Coordinates of C-alpha atoms in Angstrom, one line a residue:
M1 CA -130.0 33.3 -119.2
S2 CA -129.7 35.8 -116.4
D3 CA -131.2 35.6 -112.9
S4 CA -133.9 38.0 -113.9
A5 CA -135.4 35.4 -116.2
R6 CA -136.7 33.3 -113.3
T7 CA -140.4 32.8 -112.8
A8 CA -142.2 33.6 -109.6
D9 CA -141.3 30.2 -107.9
G10 CA -137.6 30.7 -108.6
S11 CA -137.4 28.5 -111.6
V12 CA -136.9 29.5 -115.2
P13 CA -139.3 29.3 -118.1
A14 CA -138.7 26.3 -120.3
P15 CA -137.6 26.9 -123.9
L16 CA -139.8 25.7 -126.8
G17 CA -139.8 21.9 -126.9
L18 CA -138.5 21.4 -123.4
T19 CA -141.5 21.6 -121.2
E20 CA -140.8 19.3 -118.2
D21 CA -142.3 20.7 -115.0
R22 CA -139.4 19.1 -113.1
P23 CA -136.2 19.8 -114.9
V24 CA -132.8 18.3 -114.2
Y25 CA -131.0 20.8 -112.0
V26 CA -127.3 21.2 -112.5
V27 CA -125.5 22.8 -109.6
G28 CA -122.4 24.7 -110.9
G29 CA -121.8 26.7 -114.0
G30 CA -118.3 25.5 -114.7
P31 CA -117.1 23.2 -117.6
G32 CA -118.7 20.1 -116.0
G33 CA -122.1 21.7 -115.4
L34 CA -122.3 23.3 -118.8
A35 CA -121.2 20.1 -120.6
V36 CA -124.0 18.1 -118.8
A37 CA -126.6 20.8 -119.5
A38 CA -125.7 20.9 -123.2
S39 CA -125.7 17.1 -123.5
L40 CA -129.1 16.9 -121.9
R41 CA -130.5 19.6 -124.1
E42 CA -129.4 17.8 -127.2
R43 CA -131.4 14.7 -126.0
G44 CA -134.5 16.8 -125.4
V45 CA -134.1 16.8 -121.6
R46 CA -134.6 20.2 -119.9
A47 CA -131.7 21.2 -117.7
V48 CA -131.3 24.3 -115.5
V49 CA -127.9 25.4 -114.4
L50 CA -127.7 27.1 -111.0
E51 CA -124.5 29.2 -110.6
K52 CA -123.8 31.0 -107.4
S53 CA -121.6 33.7 -109.0
G54 CA -122.5 36.2 -111.6
D55 CA -121.0 34.4 -114.6
V56 CA -120.2 31.0 -115.9
G57 CA -116.7 29.6 -115.4
A58 CA -116.2 31.6 -112.2
S59 CA -113.3 29.5 -110.9
W60 CA -111.5 29.9 -114.2
R61 CA -111.8 33.7 -113.9
R62 CA -109.9 33.5 -110.6
H63 CA -106.9 31.5 -111.7
Y64 CA -103.5 33.1 -112.0
D65 CA -102.7 35.1 -115.1
R66 CA -100.1 32.8 -116.7
L67 CA -102.2 29.7 -116.5
H68 CA -102.5 27.6 -119.7
L69 CA -104.2 24.2 -119.9
H70 CA -101.9 21.2 -119.6
T71 CA -104.2 19.3 -121.9
I72 CA -104.3 19.9 -125.7
R73 CA -107.0 22.0 -127.2
R74 CA -108.7 19.2 -129.1
W75 CA -109.1 17.0 -126.0
S76 CA -110.2 19.9 -123.8
A77 CA -113.3 20.9 -125.8
L78 CA -116.7 20.2 -124.4
P79 CA -119.5 18.3 -126.3
G80 CA -120.9 20.1 -129.3
L81 CA -118.4 22.9 -129.7
A82 CA -114.8 22.8 -130.8
M83 CA -112.2 25.3 -129.5
P84 CA -111.0 27.7 -132.1
R85 CA -107.6 26.9 -133.6
R86 CA -106.4 30.5 -132.8
F87 CA -106.4 29.4 -129.1
G88 CA -103.2 27.5 -129.8
R89 CA -102.3 24.0 -128.6
W90 CA -102.2 25.0 -124.9
V91 CA -105.3 27.2 -124.2
A92 CA -104.8 30.3 -122.0
R93 CA -107.0 31.0 -119.1
D94 CA -108.7 34.0 -120.7
D95 CA -109.4 32.0 -123.8
M96 CA -110.9 29.3 -121.7
V97 CA -113.2 31.8 -120.1
R98 CA -114.3 33.1 -123.5
Y99 CA -114.9 29.5 -124.6
L100 CA -117.2 28.8 -121.7
E101 CA -119.2 32.0 -122.3
K102 CA -119.6 31.1 -125.9
Y103 CA -120.5 27.5 -125.1
A104 CA -123.4 28.6 -122.9
E105 CA -124.6 31.0 -125.6
H106 CA -124.1 28.5 -128.5
H107 CA -126.2 25.8 -126.8
E108 CA -128.7 28.3 -125.5
L109 CA -128.4 26.9 -122.0
E110 CA -130.7 27.9 -119.2
V111 CA -128.2 29.4 -116.7
V112 CA -129.5 31.1 -113.6
T113 CA -126.8 33.1 -111.9
G114 CA -126.7 34.5 -108.4
V115 CA -128.3 31.4 -107.0
E116 CA -126.4 29.3 -104.4
V117 CA -127.7 25.9 -103.5
S118 CA -127.1 25.1 -99.8
R119 CA -128.7 21.7 -99.4
I120 CA -130.1 18.8 -101.5
D121 CA -132.7 16.4 -100.2
R122 CA -135.2 13.9 -101.5
A123 CA -138.4 15.5 -102.6
P124 CA -141.2 15.2 -99.9
D125 CA -143.3 13.1 -102.2
G126 CA -140.5 10.6 -102.7
T127 CA -139.9 11.3 -106.4
G128 CA -137.1 13.6 -107.5
W129 CA -135.0 16.0 -105.5
Q130 CA -135.6 19.2 -103.6
L131 CA -133.0 21.9 -103.6
T132 CA -132.8 24.6 -100.9
A133 CA -131.2 27.7 -102.4
S134 CA -130.4 31.4 -101.6
G135 CA -133.3 33.9 -101.5
G136 CA -135.6 31.4 -99.9
R137 CA -135.9 29.3 -103.0
V138 CA -137.1 25.7 -102.8
L139 CA -136.8 24.0 -106.2
T140 CA -137.8 20.5 -107.1
G141 CA -136.2 18.6 -110.0
R142 CA -136.5 15.0 -111.4
A143 CA -132.7 14.7 -110.9
V144 CA -129.7 16.7 -109.8
V145 CA -126.2 16.8 -111.2
V146 CA -123.6 18.3 -108.7
A147 CA -120.8 20.0 -110.6
T148 CA -119.5 22.5 -108.1
G149 CA -115.9 21.8 -109.0
F150 CA -112.7 20.0 -107.8
N151 CA -111.1 23.2 -106.7
H152 CA -113.9 24.6 -104.7
T153 CA -112.6 25.8 -101.3
P154 CA -108.9 26.6 -100.7
R155 CA -107.3 24.4 -98.1
L156 CA -104.8 26.1 -95.8
P157 CA -103.1 23.7 -93.3
D158 CA -103.5 24.7 -89.6
W159 CA -99.8 25.1 -89.0
S160 CA -98.7 25.9 -85.5
G161 CA -97.9 29.6 -85.2
R162 CA -99.5 30.4 -88.6
D163 CA -101.6 33.3 -87.3
G164 CA -98.6 35.0 -85.8
F165 CA -96.5 35.0 -88.9
T166 CA -95.3 38.5 -89.5
G167 CA -94.7 38.0 -93.3
D168 CA -97.3 37.8 -96.0
L169 CA -99.2 34.4 -96.1
V170 CA -101.7 33.7 -98.9
H171 CA -103.2 30.6 -100.5
A172 CA -102.4 30.1 -104.1
A173 CA -106.0 30.9 -104.9
E174 CA -105.2 34.5 -104.2
Y175 CA -102.2 34.6 -106.4
R176 CA -102.6 36.5 -109.7
D177 CA -99.1 37.4 -110.9
A178 CA -95.6 38.0 -109.7
A179 CA -95.7 41.8 -109.7
P180 CA -96.3 42.2 -105.9
Y181 CA -93.4 39.9 -105.2
A182 CA -90.7 41.6 -107.2
G183 CA -87.5 41.9 -105.2
K184 CA -88.9 39.7 -102.4
D185 CA -87.9 36.4 -100.8
V186 CA -90.8 34.0 -101.4
L187 CA -91.5 30.5 -100.2
V188 CA -94.0 28.4 -102.2
V189 CA -95.5 25.6 -100.2
G190 CA -96.5 22.5 -102.3
I191 CA -95.0 21.2 -105.5
G192 CA -98.1 20.2 -107.4
N193 CA -98.7 21.7 -110.8
T194 CA -100.0 25.0 -109.3
G195 CA -97.0 25.4 -106.9
A196 CA -94.5 24.5 -109.6
E197 CA -96.0 27.0 -112.1
I198 CA -96.2 29.8 -109.5
A199 CA -92.6 29.3 -108.5
V200 CA -91.5 29.7 -112.1
D201 CA -93.7 32.7 -112.5
L202 CA -92.1 34.3 -109.5
V203 CA -88.6 33.7 -110.8
E204 CA -89.5 35.2 -114.2
G205 CA -91.3 38.1 -112.5
G206 CA -88.3 39.3 -110.5
A207 CA -88.6 37.7 -107.1
S208 CA -85.2 38.0 -105.4
R209 CA -85.3 34.4 -104.0
V210 CA -87.7 31.5 -104.6
R211 CA -87.8 28.4 -102.5
I212 CA -90.4 25.6 -102.8
A213 CA -91.3 23.4 -99.8
V214 CA -91.6 19.7 -100.8
R215 CA -93.2 17.0 -98.6
T216 CA -93.1 14.3 -101.2
A217 CA -91.0 14.5 -104.4
P218 CA -93.4 14.5 -107.4
H219 CA -93.1 12.8 -110.7
I220 CA -92.1 15.4 -113.3
V221 CA -93.0 14.9 -117.0
R222 CA -92.5 17.0 -120.1
R223 CA -95.7 18.6 -121.3
S224 CA -94.9 17.2 -124.7
T225 CA -91.9 15.2 -126.1
A226 CA -91.1 15.5 -129.8
G227 CA -94.7 16.8 -130.3
W228 CA -96.3 13.9 -128.4
P229 CA -98.3 15.4 -125.5
A230 CA -98.1 13.9 -122.0
Q231 CA -101.9 13.8 -122.0
A232 CA -101.8 11.1 -124.8
N233 CA -99.8 8.9 -122.5
G234 CA -102.4 9.5 -119.8
V235 CA -105.2 8.4 -122.1
L236 CA -103.4 5.3 -123.1
A237 CA -102.4 4.5 -119.5
R238 CA -106.0 4.2 -118.4
R239 CA -106.4 1.1 -120.5
L240 CA -103.2 -0.7 -119.4
P241 CA -102.1 -2.5 -116.2
V242 CA -100.7 -0.3 -113.5
R243 CA -97.4 -2.2 -113.3
L244 CA -96.8 -1.9 -117.0
V245 CA -97.5 1.8 -117.1
D246 CA -95.2 2.4 -114.1
R247 CA -92.3 0.6 -115.8
A248 CA -92.9 2.4 -119.1
A249 CA -93.3 5.8 -117.5
G250 CA -90.1 5.3 -115.4
A251 CA -88.1 4.5 -118.5
M252 CA -89.5 7.5 -120.4
T253 CA -88.9 9.8 -117.5
R254 CA -85.3 8.7 -117.2
L255 CA -84.8 9.6 -120.9
A256 CA -86.7 12.9 -120.9
V257 CA -86.2 14.4 -117.5
P258 CA -82.8 14.9 -115.8
D259 CA -82.1 13.5 -112.4
L260 CA -82.6 16.5 -110.0
T261 CA -81.5 14.6 -106.8
A262 CA -78.5 16.8 -106.3
H263 CA -80.7 19.8 -106.5
G264 CA -83.1 18.5 -103.8
L265 CA -85.7 16.7 -106.0
P266 CA -85.0 13.0 -106.0
R267 CA -86.9 10.7 -108.3
P268 CA -89.9 9.2 -106.5
D269 CA -89.8 5.5 -105.4
A270 CA -93.4 4.8 -106.3
G271 CA -94.4 4.4 -109.9
L272 CA -96.1 7.3 -111.7
Y273 CA -99.4 5.6 -112.4
S274 CA -99.5 4.1 -108.9
R275 CA -99.1 7.5 -107.5
A276 CA -101.7 9.0 -109.9
R277 CA -104.3 6.5 -108.9
Q278 CA -103.8 7.7 -105.3
G279 CA -104.5 11.3 -106.4
A280 CA -100.9 12.5 -106.9
I281 CA -100.9 13.8 -110.4
P282 CA -97.5 14.3 -112.1
V283 CA -96.1 17.8 -112.5
Q284 CA -96.0 18.9 -116.1
D285 CA -92.9 20.9 -116.7
V286 CA -93.4 24.5 -117.8
G287 CA -89.9 25.7 -116.7
L288 CA -89.5 24.1 -113.3
I289 CA -86.7 21.7 -114.4
D290 CA -84.5 24.5 -115.7
A291 CA -85.3 26.7 -112.8
V292 CA -84.3 24.0 -110.3
K293 CA -81.1 23.0 -112.3
S294 CA -80.0 26.7 -112.4
G295 CA -80.7 27.2 -108.7
R296 CA -83.3 29.9 -109.3
V297 CA -85.9 27.7 -107.6
V298 CA -84.5 25.9 -104.5
P299 CA -86.4 22.9 -103.1
V300 CA -86.5 22.8 -99.3
A301 CA -88.1 20.5 -96.7
A302 CA -91.9 20.6 -95.9
V303 CA -93.2 23.3 -93.6
E304 CA -93.6 22.2 -90.0
S305 CA -94.7 25.4 -88.3
F306 CA -94.3 29.2 -88.0
D307 CA -92.6 31.2 -85.4
G308 CA -92.9 35.0 -85.7
D309 CA -91.0 36.0 -88.8
A310 CA -89.6 32.5 -89.3
V311 CA -90.9 29.3 -91.1
V312 CA -89.7 26.1 -89.4
L313 CA -89.1 23.3 -91.8
A314 CA -89.4 19.6 -91.2
D315 CA -85.6 19.1 -91.2
G316 CA -85.2 21.8 -88.5
E317 CA -84.1 24.6 -90.7
R318 CA -85.5 28.1 -90.0
I319 CA -86.0 30.5 -92.9
T320 CA -87.4 34.0 -92.9
P321 CA -89.1 34.6 -96.3
D322 CA -90.9 37.9 -96.9
A323 CA -93.9 36.0 -98.2
V324 CA -95.4 32.5 -98.2
I325 CA -97.7 31.2 -101.0
A326 CA -99.5 28.0 -100.0
A327 CA -100.2 25.9 -103.0
T328 CA -101.8 23.3 -100.6
G329 CA -104.8 22.3 -102.6
Y330 CA -108.6 22.6 -102.2
R331 CA -111.5 20.9 -100.5
Q332 CA -114.6 20.0 -102.5
A333 CA -116.8 21.3 -99.6
L334 CA -119.7 19.0 -100.3
E335 CA -120.5 18.1 -96.7
G336 CA -123.2 20.8 -96.2
L337 CA -124.7 20.1 -99.6
V338 CA -125.0 16.3 -99.6
G339 CA -123.1 15.1 -96.6
H340 CA -126.3 13.9 -94.9
L341 CA -127.1 11.6 -97.8
D342 CA -124.1 9.3 -97.1
V343 CA -122.7 9.7 -100.6
L344 CA -119.2 11.0 -99.7
D345 CA -116.1 9.0 -99.0
S346 CA -113.6 9.6 -96.1
R347 CA -112.0 12.4 -98.1
G348 CA -115.3 14.2 -98.7
R349 CA -115.5 13.2 -102.3
P350 CA -118.4 11.5 -104.1
V351 CA -118.4 7.7 -103.9
V352 CA -119.5 7.6 -107.6
H353 CA -119.2 9.9 -110.6
G354 CA -120.5 10.1 -114.2
A355 CA -123.5 8.0 -115.1
R356 CA -123.5 6.0 -111.8
T357 CA -125.6 7.2 -108.9
P358 CA -125.3 6.1 -105.3
R359 CA -127.5 3.2 -104.5
Q360 CA -129.2 5.1 -101.6
A361 CA -129.6 8.3 -103.8
P362 CA -130.9 7.4 -107.3
G363 CA -131.1 10.4 -109.5
L364 CA -128.2 12.2 -107.8
Y365 CA -125.1 12.5 -110.1
F366 CA -121.7 14.0 -109.7
T367 CA -119.2 15.2 -112.3
G368 CA -115.8 16.9 -112.0
F369 CA -114.6 15.5 -108.7
T370 CA -111.8 13.4 -110.1
N371 CA -108.4 14.5 -111.5
P372 CA -107.3 11.8 -114.0
I373 CA -104.0 11.9 -115.8
S374 CA -106.0 11.6 -119.1
G375 CA -107.2 15.2 -118.5
M376 CA -110.1 16.5 -116.4
L377 CA -111.8 18.3 -119.2
R378 CA -111.7 15.3 -121.5
E379 CA -113.3 13.2 -118.7
L380 CA -115.9 15.8 -118.0
A381 CA -117.0 15.7 -121.6
L382 CA -117.2 11.9 -121.6
D383 CA -119.2 12.0 -118.3
A384 CA -121.6 14.5 -119.7
G385 CA -122.6 12.3 -122.5
K386 CA -123.0 9.3 -120.2
I387 CA -125.1 11.2 -117.7
A388 CA -127.3 12.6 -120.5
K389 CA -127.8 9.2 -122.0
R390 CA -128.8 7.7 -118.7
L391 CA -131.3 10.5 -117.8
A392 CA -132.8 10.4 -121.3
R393 CA -133.3 6.7 -121.0
T394 CA -134.8 6.8 -117.5
G395 CA -137.4 9.5 -118.5

């Protein structure tokens, strides 16, 4: 449903059979928000999705061209609609966007685009929640699900001398393909999945030199081994003791992944699952191992500062790349929205997720702010069902 379908008070008319005056408002039209809305609708609860951009799946539309899911198609589908087999095992970005569009249409979701929610407060009468949104809108709902996304606002470190760097410096969020970097010397900063994949893309796209700055060596895993996806290990790991998973993952990695210490990527000391529980998700190999072994991608020390045309590394080396692509992560940027409600931890992430609500903010839910090794989309789908069940039960 488009923005033009709103009623005079900024809400949208309820479909036949869903006539609650105070709907559940879902903030964000990505996979998490759409999954919750569909699950609520299936249980007869009216949900209205508020999306600040002009389309659902906005963040997926901005991802770099070569992106494919690192989770298998079957475990990446949202509730109530399977992904077509023609998408293949590892779904491409464009197919993911098509799927989200079809998902909203298939479930006849109430999606209001072009509406940005800036603040969420308890309703003045003490029941439900009040949302302050663009265009002077003030909306009141019985509950609110915040699904604005894990990768919301690019995080660019405030390196000393950064603003005076004479080369090109962009965040990975601005990277689309390797064409602008053909024939150039490029430094990728950060060796998470995004940084690793961009480095490989640059090599394959004709960059003359590619280095990748590494602060902490990551765990690297094969996306699949003998047809067994790494995601399956992640699903199993969530039910097993951390120490046991660390030992098993270490043994499997030594068998499947060559030791890259001589090439500048030593094996991490901490266990894979221990690191994952702290937020360091392993890198799934889509060509990085071969690129590092062959010297086409060269690991270097972390970036310390900038000095004119030079990048100063933590080990004192100075390099002069033509361009720097910072794959340095994102902030969830929830402070303005809900920071005053004391529902965020020290990293700015929700203190609860899924069907749980903060003790001091009943009726306020969060989904999509964790990045589990079992697969974010899989967990979003599970959370959606739990949230819907809870809201249907509480009336």
